[in-house]
Amino acid sequence: MPDTPKTRSQGSSERTRTSSPSPPPAATRTAAQAAELALDEQTARSLRSHLPEVAESVIAAIIEEVPSYSAPFQGRMGRVIEQAVRTSLDSFLDAASAASASGAREGEQTSIGVGVQAAEQLGRAEARAGRPVDALLSAYRVGARVSWREVSRMAVAQGAEAATLGRFAEVVFTYIDELSAASVAGHNAETHTAERARIVNLDRLVRSLLVGAPETRLVEAAQLARWTPARTLTVVLVAGERALNTAAMLDPRTLSLGEDLPPVRGLPAPDRVAALLVPDAGGRARGALLDLLSGRDAVVGPAVPWTEADRSYARAVRAAVLPRESGTVLDTDAHLAQIVLAADPETLADLRESALAPFADLTEGSAERLAETLRAWLLLQGRRELVAEALHVHPQTVRYRMGQVRELLGDRLQDPDAVLELVLALSARPS
């Protein structure tokens, strides 16, 4: 009959929450039945002297019949359960003895109440340990059966009457029902409280990851959120309304943030977008991730060590401004150059204006044709036939246009720095 140290009783809490008439608290029902027992002082004293033996029998039966408690009895949890069994038996016998000796109702409720309050705390402890309450309820049932078997045998040996044994059995099983109910209530309360705290801590963890908090803080946040760190994280940006459905397709360990995303340096915070942090989606797993996201508007950042998730987020945010067709997935690993070019649009516009200044006096059509030819020429390393094929013109046309370009640029085509500026300027889209 497991339970743990004292706390505020569930019964008193229930009385506080409502002013309407309600059934007596659980401890009162057991105490009322205990008051009807007729255990004489000698029988009560004899039963108490055998409590250690009863406790050992109960513990042995729990270990054998409740698999969930077999291994824990080897460590700290074993000591907790052993103490709980002894405390429950002792509290119960205290109540029975007090009832038969004086019928003092206040004392009876106090003795039984200790066990009920402690049972609630044991339910909470099970919830904090991440275990369901089922195993604990099984342990109560086993404890009730073994306790009654051992105690009734001793009571018979002391000459207890049949009527007394019958009332004793009723009290034992009522007490077990009350302990079970208290543990379930404690387990439920702790589960709800823990889940609310976990959600808050997960939100803090994701925000810390996206802003690049120090590693020590991230490790602490992961522990508070009860999230086991992955080897890598990949940030995926999706439309906010699709976040839940998308996350349901991914690794269950995926973290998410659906509102108030932090800004990235030089860019505003993403609007109406959710960030999903997908664990261990690098290497070969990246292809599977991209396939899962197919048909959705998504931007996929790089896979990075989990403590550097802010790098994946920053790249995804920068890539989100690139043009793409609706319903497509933008793999940032395949668009690094475009992301670099889009990283500082104001400076890039200045570079374009400076590098292409010699074309400023031409008509818009002529400037565009020469710029297009120069770009292909530089990228294809001056191979005229390939340039002509790429532009769908005759090689002589390429030769003529490049002659015009050389007249405009002069020896700048021989300067590596100038050529780099021209490549960047010609690769950028006009603003």
CSV table of C-alpha atoms in Angstrom, one decimal:
chain,number,residue,atom,x,y,z
A,1,MET,CA,0.0,0.0,0.0
A,2,PRO,CA,2.5,2.7,-1.2
A,3,ASP,CA,2.5,6.3,-0.2
A,4,THR,CA,5.0,9.0,0.7
A,5,PRO,CA,5.7,11.9,3.1
A,6,LYS,CA,3.0,14.4,4.2
A,7,THR,CA,1.4,17.2,2.1
A,8,ARG,CA,-1.9,19.1,2.1
A,9,SER,CA,-4.8,16.7,1.7
A,10,GLN,CA,-6.8,16.4,-1.4
A,11,GLY,CA,-9.9,16.5,0.7
A,12,SER,CA,-9.1,19.9,2.2
A,13,SER,CA,-8.3,21.3,-1.2
A,14,GLU,CA,-11.7,20.0,-2.5
A,15,ARG,CA,-13.5,21.8,0.3
A,16,THR,CA,-11.7,25.0,-0.6
A,17,ARG,CA,-12.8,24.9,-4.2
A,18,THR,CA,-16.5,24.5,-3.7
A,19,SER,CA,-19.1,25.8,-1.2
A,20,SER,CA,-21.8,23.4,-2.2
A,21,PRO,CA,-22.6,20.3,-0.2
A,22,SER,CA,-20.2,17.4,-1.1
A,23,PRO,CA,-19.5,13.9,0.0
A,24,PRO,CA,-17.2,13.5,3.0
A,25,PRO,CA,-13.5,13.4,2.0
A,26,ALA,CA,-12.0,10.0,1.4
A,27,ALA,CA,-10.2,9.9,4.7
A,28,THR,CA,-13.5,10.4,6.6
A,29,ARG,CA,-15.0,7.3,5.0
A,30,THR,CA,-12.1,5.1,6.0
A,31,ALA,CA,-12.1,6.6,9.5
A,32,ALA,CA,-15.8,6.1,9.9
A,33,GLN,CA,-15.4,2.4,9.1
A,34,ALA,CA,-12.4,2.1,11.3
A,35,ALA,CA,-14.4,3.5,14.2
A,36,GLU,CA,-16.7,0.4,14.0
A,37,LEU,CA,-13.8,-2.0,14.5
A,38,ALA,CA,-13.5,-3.7,17.8
A,39,LEU,CA,-9.8,-4.5,18.0
A,40,ASP,CA,-8.7,-4.9,21.5
A,41,GLU,CA,-5.4,-3.4,22.7
A,42,GLN,CA,-3.6,-6.7,22.7
A,43,THR,CA,-4.6,-7.6,19.1
A,44,ALA,CA,-3.6,-4.1,17.9
A,45,ARG,CA,-0.3,-4.4,19.7
A,46,SER,CA,0.4,-7.9,18.2
A,47,LEU,CA,-0.5,-6.7,14.7
A,48,ARG,CA,1.8,-3.7,15.0
A,49,SER,CA,4.7,-6.0,16.1
A,50,HIS,CA,4.3,-7.9,12.8
A,51,LEU,CA,4.1,-4.9,10.5
A,52,PRO,CA,7.7,-5.3,9.3
A,53,GLU,CA,6.9,-8.8,8.2
A,54,VAL,CA,3.7,-7.7,6.4
A,55,ALA,CA,5.6,-4.9,4.7
A,56,GLU,CA,8.3,-7.4,3.4
A,57,SER,CA,5.6,-9.7,2.1
A,58,VAL,CA,3.8,-6.8,0.3
A,59,ILE,CA,7.1,-5.5,-1.2
A,60,ALA,CA,8.0,-9.0,-2.4
A,61,ALA,CA,4.6,-9.5,-4.0
A,62,ILE,CA,4.9,-6.1,-5.8
A,63,ILE,CA,8.3,-6.9,-7.2
A,64,GLU,CA,7.0,-10.2,-8.5
A,65,GLU,CA,3.7,-9.1,-9.9
A,66,VAL,CA,4.2,-5.6,-11.1
A,67,PRO,CA,7.0,-5.6,-13.7
A,68,SER,CA,7.4,-1.8,-13.7
A,69,TYR,CA,8.6,-1.9,-10.1
A,70,SER,CA,11.0,-4.8,-10.4
A,71,ALA,CA,14.0,-2.8,-11.5
A,72,PRO,CA,13.4,0.4,-9.5
A,73,PHE,CA,13.5,-1.6,-6.2
A,74,GLN,CA,17.3,-1.8,-6.7
A,75,GLY,CA,17.8,1.9,-6.3
A,76,ARG,CA,16.3,5.1,-4.9
A,77,MET,CA,12.8,4.3,-6.1
A,78,GLY,CA,12.9,1.0,-4.3
A,79,ARG,CA,13.6,2.8,-1.0
A,80,VAL,CA,10.8,5.2,-1.6
A,81,ILE,CA,8.3,2.4,-2.3
A,82,GLU,CA,9.5,0.4,0.7
A,83,GLN,CA,9.0,3.4,3.0
A,84,ALA,CA,5.6,4.1,1.4
A,85,VAL,CA,4.4,0.6,2.1
A,86,ARG,CA,5.5,0.8,5.8
A,87,THR,CA,4.0,4.3,6.2
A,88,SER,CA,0.7,3.1,4.7
A,89,LEU,CA,0.4,0.1,7.0
A,90,ASP,CA,1.4,2.1,10.0
A,91,SER,CA,-1.0,4.9,9.3
A,92,PHE,CA,-3.8,2.4,8.7
A,93,LEU,CA,-3.2,0.5,12.0
A,94,ASP,CA,-2.9,3.8,13.8
A,95,ALA,CA,-6.4,4.7,12.7
A,96,ALA,CA,-7.8,1.3,13.6
A,97,SER,CA,-6.2,1.3,17.0
A,98,ALA,CA,-7.3,4.9,17.8
A,99,ALA,CA,-10.8,4.1,16.8
A,100,SER,CA,-11.1,1.0,19.0
A,101,ALA,CA,-9.4,2.7,21.9
A,102,SER,CA,-11.2,6.0,22.1
A,103,GLY,CA,-13.3,6.6,19.0
A,104,ALA,CA,-11.7,10.0,18.7
A,105,ARG,CA,-12.9,11.1,15.2
A,106,GLU,CA,-10.3,13.9,14.8
A,107,GLY,CA,-7.4,11.5,15.5
A,108,GLU,CA,-8.8,8.9,13.2
A,109,GLN,CA,-9.0,11.4,10.3
A,110,THR,CA,-5.5,12.6,10.9
A,111,SER,CA,-4.0,9.1,10.8
A,112,ILE,CA,-5.9,8.1,7.6
A,113,GLY,CA,-5.3,11.5,6.1
A,114,VAL,CA,-1.6,11.1,6.3
A,115,GLY,CA,-1.8,8.1,4.0
A,116,VAL,CA,-4.2,9.7,1.6
A,117,GLN,CA,-2.1,12.9,1.4
A,118,ALA,CA,1.0,10.9,0.9
A,119,ALA,CA,-0.6,8.8,-1.8
A,120,GLU,CA,-1.4,12.0,-3.8
A,121,GLN,CA,2.3,13.0,-3.5
A,122,LEU,CA,3.4,9.5,-4.7
A,123,GLY,CA,1.1,10.0,-7.8
A,124,ARG,CA,2.8,13.3,-8.4
A,125,ALA,CA,6.2,11.7,-8.1
A,126,GLU,CA,5.3,9.0,-10.6
A,127,ALA,CA,4.2,11.8,-13.0
A,128,ARG,CA,7.4,13.7,-12.5
A,129,ALA,CA,9.4,10.5,-13.3
A,130,GLY,CA,7.4,10.2,-16.6
A,131,ARG,CA,5.6,7.0,-15.6
A,132,PRO,CA,1.9,6.3,-16.0
A,133,VAL,CA,-0.2,5.8,-13.0
A,134,ASP,CA,-1.3,2.2,-14.0
A,135,ALA,CA,1.7,0.5,-12.3
A,136,LEU,CA,1.1,2.3,-9.1
A,137,LEU,CA,-2.6,1.3,-9.1
A,138,SER,CA,-1.5,-2.3,-9.7
A,139,ALA,CA,0.8,-2.1,-6.7
A,140,TYR,CA,-2.0,-0.9,-4.5
A,141,ARG,CA,-4.2,-3.9,-5.5
A,142,VAL,CA,-1.3,-6.3,-4.8
A,143,GLY,CA,-0.6,-4.5,-1.5
A,144,ALA,CA,-4.2,-4.7,-0.5
A,145,ARG,CA,-4.5,-8.4,-1.2
A,146,VAL,CA,-1.3,-9.4,0.6
A,147,SER,CA,-1.8,-7.1,3.5
A,148,TRP,CA,-5.3,-8.5,4.1
A,149,ARG,CA,-4.1,-12.0,3.8
A,150,GLU,CA,-1.3,-11.5,6.4
A,151,VAL,CA,-3.1,-9.3,8.8
A,152,SER,CA,-6.3,-11.4,8.9
A,153,ARG,CA,-4.1,-14.5,9.5
A,154,MET,CA,-2.5,-12.8,12.5
A,155,ALA,CA,-5.9,-11.4,13.7
A,156,VAL,CA,-7.4,-14.9,13.7
A,157,ALA,CA,-4.4,-16.2,15.7
A,158,GLN,CA,-5.3,-13.5,18.3
A,159,GLY,CA,-8.8,-14.8,18.5
A,160,ALA,CA,-10.5,-12.0,16.5
A,161,GLU,CA,-14.2,-12.6,15.8
A,162,ALA,CA,-15.6,-13.2,12.3
A,163,ALA,CA,-17.6,-9.9,12.4
A,164,THR,CA,-14.5,-8.0,13.3
A,165,LEU,CA,-12.6,-9.6,10.4
A,166,GLY,CA,-15.3,-8.7,8.0
A,167,ARG,CA,-15.3,-5.0,9.1
A,168,PHE,CA,-11.5,-5.1,8.9
A,169,ALA,CA,-11.6,-6.3,5.3
A,170,GLU,CA,-14.0,-3.5,4.4
A,171,VAL,CA,-11.8,-0.9,5.9
A,172,VAL,CA,-8.7,-2.2,4.2
A,173,PHE,CA,-10.2,-2.2,0.7
A,174,THR,CA,-11.9,1.2,1.2
A,175,TYR,CA,-8.5,2.6,2.3
A,176,ILE,CA,-6.9,1.2,-0.9
A,177,ASP,CA,-9.6,2.8,-3.0
A,178,GLU,CA,-8.9,6.1,-1.4
A,179,LEU,CA,-5.2,5.8,-1.8
A,180,SER,CA,-5.7,4.9,-5.5
A,181,ALA,CA,-8.0,7.9,-6.1
A,182,ALA,CA,-5.6,10.2,-4.3
A,183,SER,CA,-2.7,9.0,-6.4
A,184,VAL,CA,-4.6,9.4,-9.7
A,185,ALA,CA,-5.6,12.9,-8.7
A,186,GLY,CA,-2.0,13.8,-7.8
A,187,HIS,CA,-0.7,12.2,-11.0
A,188,ASN,CA,-3.2,14.1,-13.1
A,189,ALA,CA,-2.5,17.4,-11.4
A,190,GLU,CA,1.3,17.0,-11.8
A,191,THR,CA,0.9,15.9,-15.4
A,192,HIS,CA,-1.1,19.0,-16.3
A,193,THR,CA,1.3,21.3,-14.4
A,194,ALA,CA,4.4,19.6,-15.9
A,195,GLU,CA,3.0,19.8,-19.4
A,196,ARG,CA,2.2,23.5,-19.1
A,197,ALA,CA,5.7,24.1,-17.8
A,198,ARG,CA,7.2,22.0,-20.6
A,199,ILE,CA,5.4,24.0,-23.3
A,200,VAL,CA,6.7,27.3,-21.8
A,201,ASN,CA,10.2,25.9,-21.6
A,202,LEU,CA,10.1,24.5,-25.1
A,203,ASP,CA,9.2,28.0,-26.4
A,204,ARG,CA,12.1,29.5,-24.5
A,205,LEU,CA,14.4,26.9,-25.9
A,206,VAL,CA,13.4,27.5,-29.5
A,207,ARG,CA,13.8,31.3,-29.1
A,208,SER,CA,17.2,30.8,-27.5
A,209,LEU,CA,18.3,28.6,-30.4
A,210,LEU,CA,17.1,31.0,-33.1
A,211,VAL,CA,18.8,34.0,-31.5
A,212,GLY,CA,22.1,32.1,-30.9
A,213,ALA,CA,22.2,32.1,-27.1
A,214,PRO,CA,25.4,30.8,-25.5
A,215,GLU,CA,25.8,27.0,-25.5
A,216,THR,CA,25.6,26.8,-21.7
A,217,ARG,CA,22.3,28.5,-21.7
A,218,LEU,CA,21.0,26.3,-24.5
A,219,VAL,CA,22.0,23.1,-22.6
A,220,GLU,CA,20.2,24.4,-19.5
A,221,ALA,CA,17.1,25.3,-21.6
A,222,ALA,CA,17.0,21.9,-23.2
A,223,GLN,CA,17.2,20.2,-19.8
A,224,LEU,CA,14.3,22.4,-18.5
A,225,ALA,CA,12.2,21.6,-21.6
A,226,ARG,CA,13.1,17.9,-21.3
A,227,TRP,CA,14.2,17.9,-24.9
A,228,THR,CA,17.1,15.6,-25.8
A,229,PRO,CA,19.5,17.5,-28.1
A,230,ALA,CA,19.9,16.1,-31.6
A,231,ARG,CA,23.3,16.0,-33.4
A,232,THR,CA,22.1,18.6,-35.9
A,233,LEU,CA,19.2,20.9,-36.5
A,234,THR,CA,17.8,22.1,-39.8
A,235,VAL,CA,15.5,25.2,-39.8
A,236,VAL,CA,12.5,25.0,-42.2
A,237,LEU,CA,10.3,28.0,-42.7
A,238,VAL,CA,6.7,27.3,-43.7
A,239,ALA,CA,3.5,29.3,-43.9
A,240,GLY,CA,2.1,29.7,-40.4
A,241,GLU,CA,-1.2,28.0,-41.2
A,242,ARG,CA,0.7,24.9,-42.5
A,243,ALA,CA,3.0,24.6,-39.5
A,244,LEU,CA,1.1,21.9,-37.6
A,245,ASN,CA,0.4,19.7,-40.6
A,246,THR,CA,4.0,20.0,-41.7
A,247,ALA,CA,5.4,19.3,-38.2
A,248,ALA,CA,3.2,16.1,-38.0
A,249,MET,CA,5.1,14.7,-41.0
A,250,LEU,CA,8.5,15.2,-39.5
A,251,ASP,CA,10.6,13.7,-36.7
A,252,PRO,CA,8.6,13.8,-33.4
A,253,ARG,CA,11.6,15.6,-31.8
A,254,THR,CA,11.0,18.6,-34.2
A,255,LEU,CA,10.8,21.9,-32.4
A,256,SER,CA,8.6,24.7,-33.7
A,257,LEU,CA,7.8,28.4,-33.2
A,258,GLY,CA,4.7,29.8,-34.9
A,259,GLU,CA,4.6,33.4,-33.9
A,260,ASP,CA,6.8,36.4,-33.1
A,261,LEU,CA,9.9,35.0,-34.8
A,262,PRO,CA,13.1,36.9,-34.0
A,263,PRO,CA,14.6,39.2,-36.7
A,264,VAL,CA,17.8,38.4,-38.5
A,265,ARG,CA,20.5,41.2,-38.7
A,266,GLY,CA,19.6,43.5,-41.6
A,267,LEU,CA,16.2,41.9,-42.1
A,268,PRO,CA,12.8,42.3,-40.4
A,269,ALA,CA,11.3,39.4,-38.5
A,270,PRO,CA,9.5,37.0,-40.8
A,271,ASP,CA,5.7,37.6,-40.8
A,272,ARG,CA,3.0,34.9,-40.9
A,273,VAL,CA,5.8,32.3,-41.0
A,274,ALA,CA,6.6,29.4,-38.7
A,275,ALA,CA,10.0,28.0,-38.0
A,276,LEU,CA,10.4,24.2,-37.6
A,277,LEU,CA,13.7,22.9,-36.2
A,278,VAL,CA,14.1,19.4,-37.6
A,279,PRO,CA,16.6,17.1,-35.9
A,280,ASP,CA,19.3,15.1,-37.7
A,281,ALA,CA,18.2,16.0,-41.3
A,282,GLY,CA,21.6,16.4,-42.8
A,283,GLY,CA,23.6,14.3,-45.2
A,284,ARG,CA,21.5,11.6,-46.9
A,285,ALA,CA,18.5,12.5,-44.7
A,286,ARG,CA,18.3,15.9,-46.4
A,287,GLY,CA,16.9,14.4,-49.6
A,288,ALA,CA,14.2,12.6,-47.6
A,289,LEU,CA,13.3,15.9,-45.8
A,290,LEU,CA,13.0,17.7,-49.2
A,291,ASP,CA,10.8,15.0,-50.5
A,292,LEU,CA,8.5,15.2,-47.5
A,293,LEU,CA,8.2,19.0,-48.0
A,294,SER,CA,7.4,18.6,-51.7
A,295,GLY,CA,4.4,20.7,-52.7
A,296,ARG,CA,4.6,23.1,-49.8
A,297,ASP,CA,6.0,26.6,-49.7
A,298,ALA,CA,9.1,25.9,-47.6
A,299,VAL,CA,12.6,27.3,-47.2
A,300,VAL,CA,15.1,24.8,-45.9
A,301,GLY,CA,18.2,26.0,-44.1
A,302,PRO,CA,21.4,24.0,-43.7
A,303,ALA,CA,21.9,21.2,-41.2
A,304,VAL,CA,24.2,22.6,-38.4
A,305,PRO,CA,25.2,21.5,-34.9
A,306,TRP,CA,22.2,22.0,-32.7
A,307,THR,CA,23.8,24.7,-30.7
A,308,GLU,CA,24.3,26.7,-33.9
A,309,ALA,CA,20.7,26.6,-35.1
A,310,ASP,CA,20.7,30.3,-35.5
A,311,ARG,CA,23.0,30.0,-38.5
A,312,SER,CA,20.4,27.7,-40.2
A,313,TYR,CA,17.7,30.1,-39.3
A,314,ALA,CA,19.6,33.2,-40.6
A,315,ARG,CA,20.2,31.6,-44.0
A,316,ALA,CA,16.6,30.4,-44.3
A,317,VAL,CA,15.3,33.9,-43.5
A,318,ARG,CA,17.7,35.5,-46.1
A,319,ALA,CA,16.7,33.0,-48.7
A,320,ALA,CA,13.0,33.6,-48.1
A,321,VAL,CA,13.2,36.8,-50.1
A,322,LEU,CA,14.4,35.0,-53.2
A,323,PRO,CA,11.7,34.6,-55.9
A,324,ARG,CA,10.3,31.1,-56.3
A,325,GLU,CA,7.1,29.5,-57.6
A,326,SER,CA,4.2,28.9,-55.3
A,327,GLY,CA,4.2,25.4,-53.7
A,328,THR,CA,7.9,24.8,-54.2
A,329,VAL,CA,10.7,24.0,-51.7
A,330,LEU,CA,13.7,26.3,-51.8
A,331,ASP,CA,16.8,24.3,-50.8
A,332,THR,CA,19.3,26.9,-49.6
A,333,ASP,CA,22.2,24.6,-50.1
A,334,ALA,CA,21.5,24.9,-53.9
A,335,HIS,CA,21.2,28.7,-53.9
A,336,LEU,CA,24.2,29.9,-52.0
A,337,ALA,CA,25.3,32.4,-54.6
A,338,GLN,CA,21.9,34.0,-54.9
A,339,ILE,CA,21.6,34.2,-51.1
A,340,VAL,CA,24.9,36.0,-50.9
A,341,LEU,CA,23.9,38.4,-53.6
A,342,ALA,CA,20.6,39.1,-51.8
A,343,ALA,CA,22.2,39.6,-48.4
A,344,ASP,CA,22.9,43.3,-48.8
A,345,PRO,CA,20.7,44.7,-51.6
A,346,GLU,CA,21.6,48.4,-51.0
A,347,THR,CA,25.4,47.7,-51.3
A,348,LEU,CA,24.8,45.4,-54.3
A,349,ALA,CA,22.8,48.2,-56.1
A,350,ASP,CA,25.7,50.6,-55.5
A,351,LEU,CA,28.1,48.0,-56.9
A,352,ARG,CA,25.9,47.4,-60.0
A,353,GLU,CA,25.7,51.1,-60.6
A,354,SER,CA,29.5,51.6,-60.3
A,355,ALA,CA,30.5,48.6,-62.3
A,356,LEU,CA,28.1,49.2,-65.2
A,357,ALA,CA,28.6,53.0,-65.3
A,358,PRO,CA,30.2,52.8,-68.8
A,359,PHE,CA,26.8,51.5,-70.1
A,360,ALA,CA,24.8,54.4,-68.7
A,361,ASP,CA,24.8,56.5,-71.9
A,362,LEU,CA,23.5,53.7,-74.1
A,363,THR,CA,19.9,53.1,-74.8
A,364,GLU,CA,18.1,50.7,-72.5
A,365,GLY,CA,17.9,48.0,-75.2
A,366,SER,CA,21.6,48.3,-76.2
A,367,ALA,CA,22.8,48.4,-72.6
A,368,GLU,CA,20.8,45.2,-71.8
A,369,ARG,CA,22.1,43.3,-74.9
A,370,LEU,CA,25.7,44.2,-74.1
A,371,ALA,CA,25.4,43.4,-70.4
A,372,GLU,CA,23.8,40.0,-71.3
A,373,THR,CA,26.6,39.2,-73.7
A,374,LEU,CA,29.3,40.3,-71.2
A,375,ARG,CA,27.8,38.2,-68.5
A,376,ALA,CA,27.8,35.0,-70.7
A,377,TRP,CA,31.3,35.8,-71.9
A,378,LEU,CA,32.7,36.1,-68.4
A,379,LEU,CA,30.9,33.0,-67.1
A,380,LEU,CA,31.8,30.9,-70.2
A,381,GLN,CA,35.4,32.1,-70.1
A,382,GLY,CA,35.3,33.8,-73.5
A,383,ARG,CA,34.4,30.7,-75.6
A,384,ARG,CA,32.5,32.4,-78.4
A,385,GLU,CA,30.6,29.4,-79.7
A,386,LEU,CA,29.3,28.5,-76.3
A,387,VAL,CA,28.3,32.2,-75.7
A,388,ALA,CA,26.5,32.3,-79.0
A,389,GLU,CA,24.6,29.1,-78.2
A,390,ALA,CA,23.6,30.3,-74.8
A,391,LEU,CA,22.3,33.6,-76.2
A,392,HIS,CA,20.8,32.0,-79.4
A,393,VAL,CA,22.7,34.3,-81.6
A,394,HIS,CA,25.4,34.0,-84.3
A,395,PRO,CA,29.1,33.8,-83.1
A,396,GLN,CA,29.8,36.9,-85.3
A,397,THR,CA,27.1,38.8,-83.3
A,398,VAL,CA,29.0,37.8,-80.1
A,399,ARG,CA,32.2,39.1,-81.6
A,400,TYR,CA,30.6,42.4,-82.6
A,401,ARG,CA,29.0,43.0,-79.3
A,402,MET,CA,32.2,42.2,-77.4
A,403,GLY,CA,34.0,44.7,-79.5
A,404,GLN,CA,31.6,47.3,-78.3
A,405,VAL,CA,32.1,46.2,-74.7
A,406,ARG,CA,35.8,46.5,-74.9
A,407,GLU,CA,35.5,50.0,-76.3
A,408,LEU,CA,33.4,50.9,-73.2
A,409,LEU,CA,35.4,49.1,-70.5
A,410,GLY,CA,38.9,49.4,-71.9
A,411,ASP,CA,41.5,47.6,-69.9
A,412,ARG,CA,39.1,46.8,-67.0
A,413,LEU,CA,38.6,43.4,-68.5
A,414,GLN,CA,42.2,42.7,-67.7
A,415,ASP,CA,41.8,43.6,-64.0
A,416,PRO,CA,40.8,40.7,-61.8
A,417,ASP,CA,39.1,42.9,-59.2
A,418,ALA,CA,37.1,44.7,-61.9
A,419,VAL,CA,36.1,41.4,-63.5
A,420,LEU,CA,34.9,40.2,-60.1
A,421,GLU,CA,32.8,43.3,-59.6
A,422,LEU,CA,31.3,42.9,-63.1
A,423,VAL,CA,30.4,39.3,-62.5
A,424,LEU,CA,28.6,40.2,-59.2
A,425,ALA,CA,26.9,43.2,-60.8
A,426,LEU,CA,25.7,41.2,-63.8
A,427,SER,CA,24.5,38.3,-61.7
A,428,ALA,CA,22.3,40.5,-59.6
A,429,ARG,CA,18.8,41.4,-60.7
A,430,PRO,CA,18.2,45.1,-61.3
A,431,SER,CA,16.4,46.7,-58.4
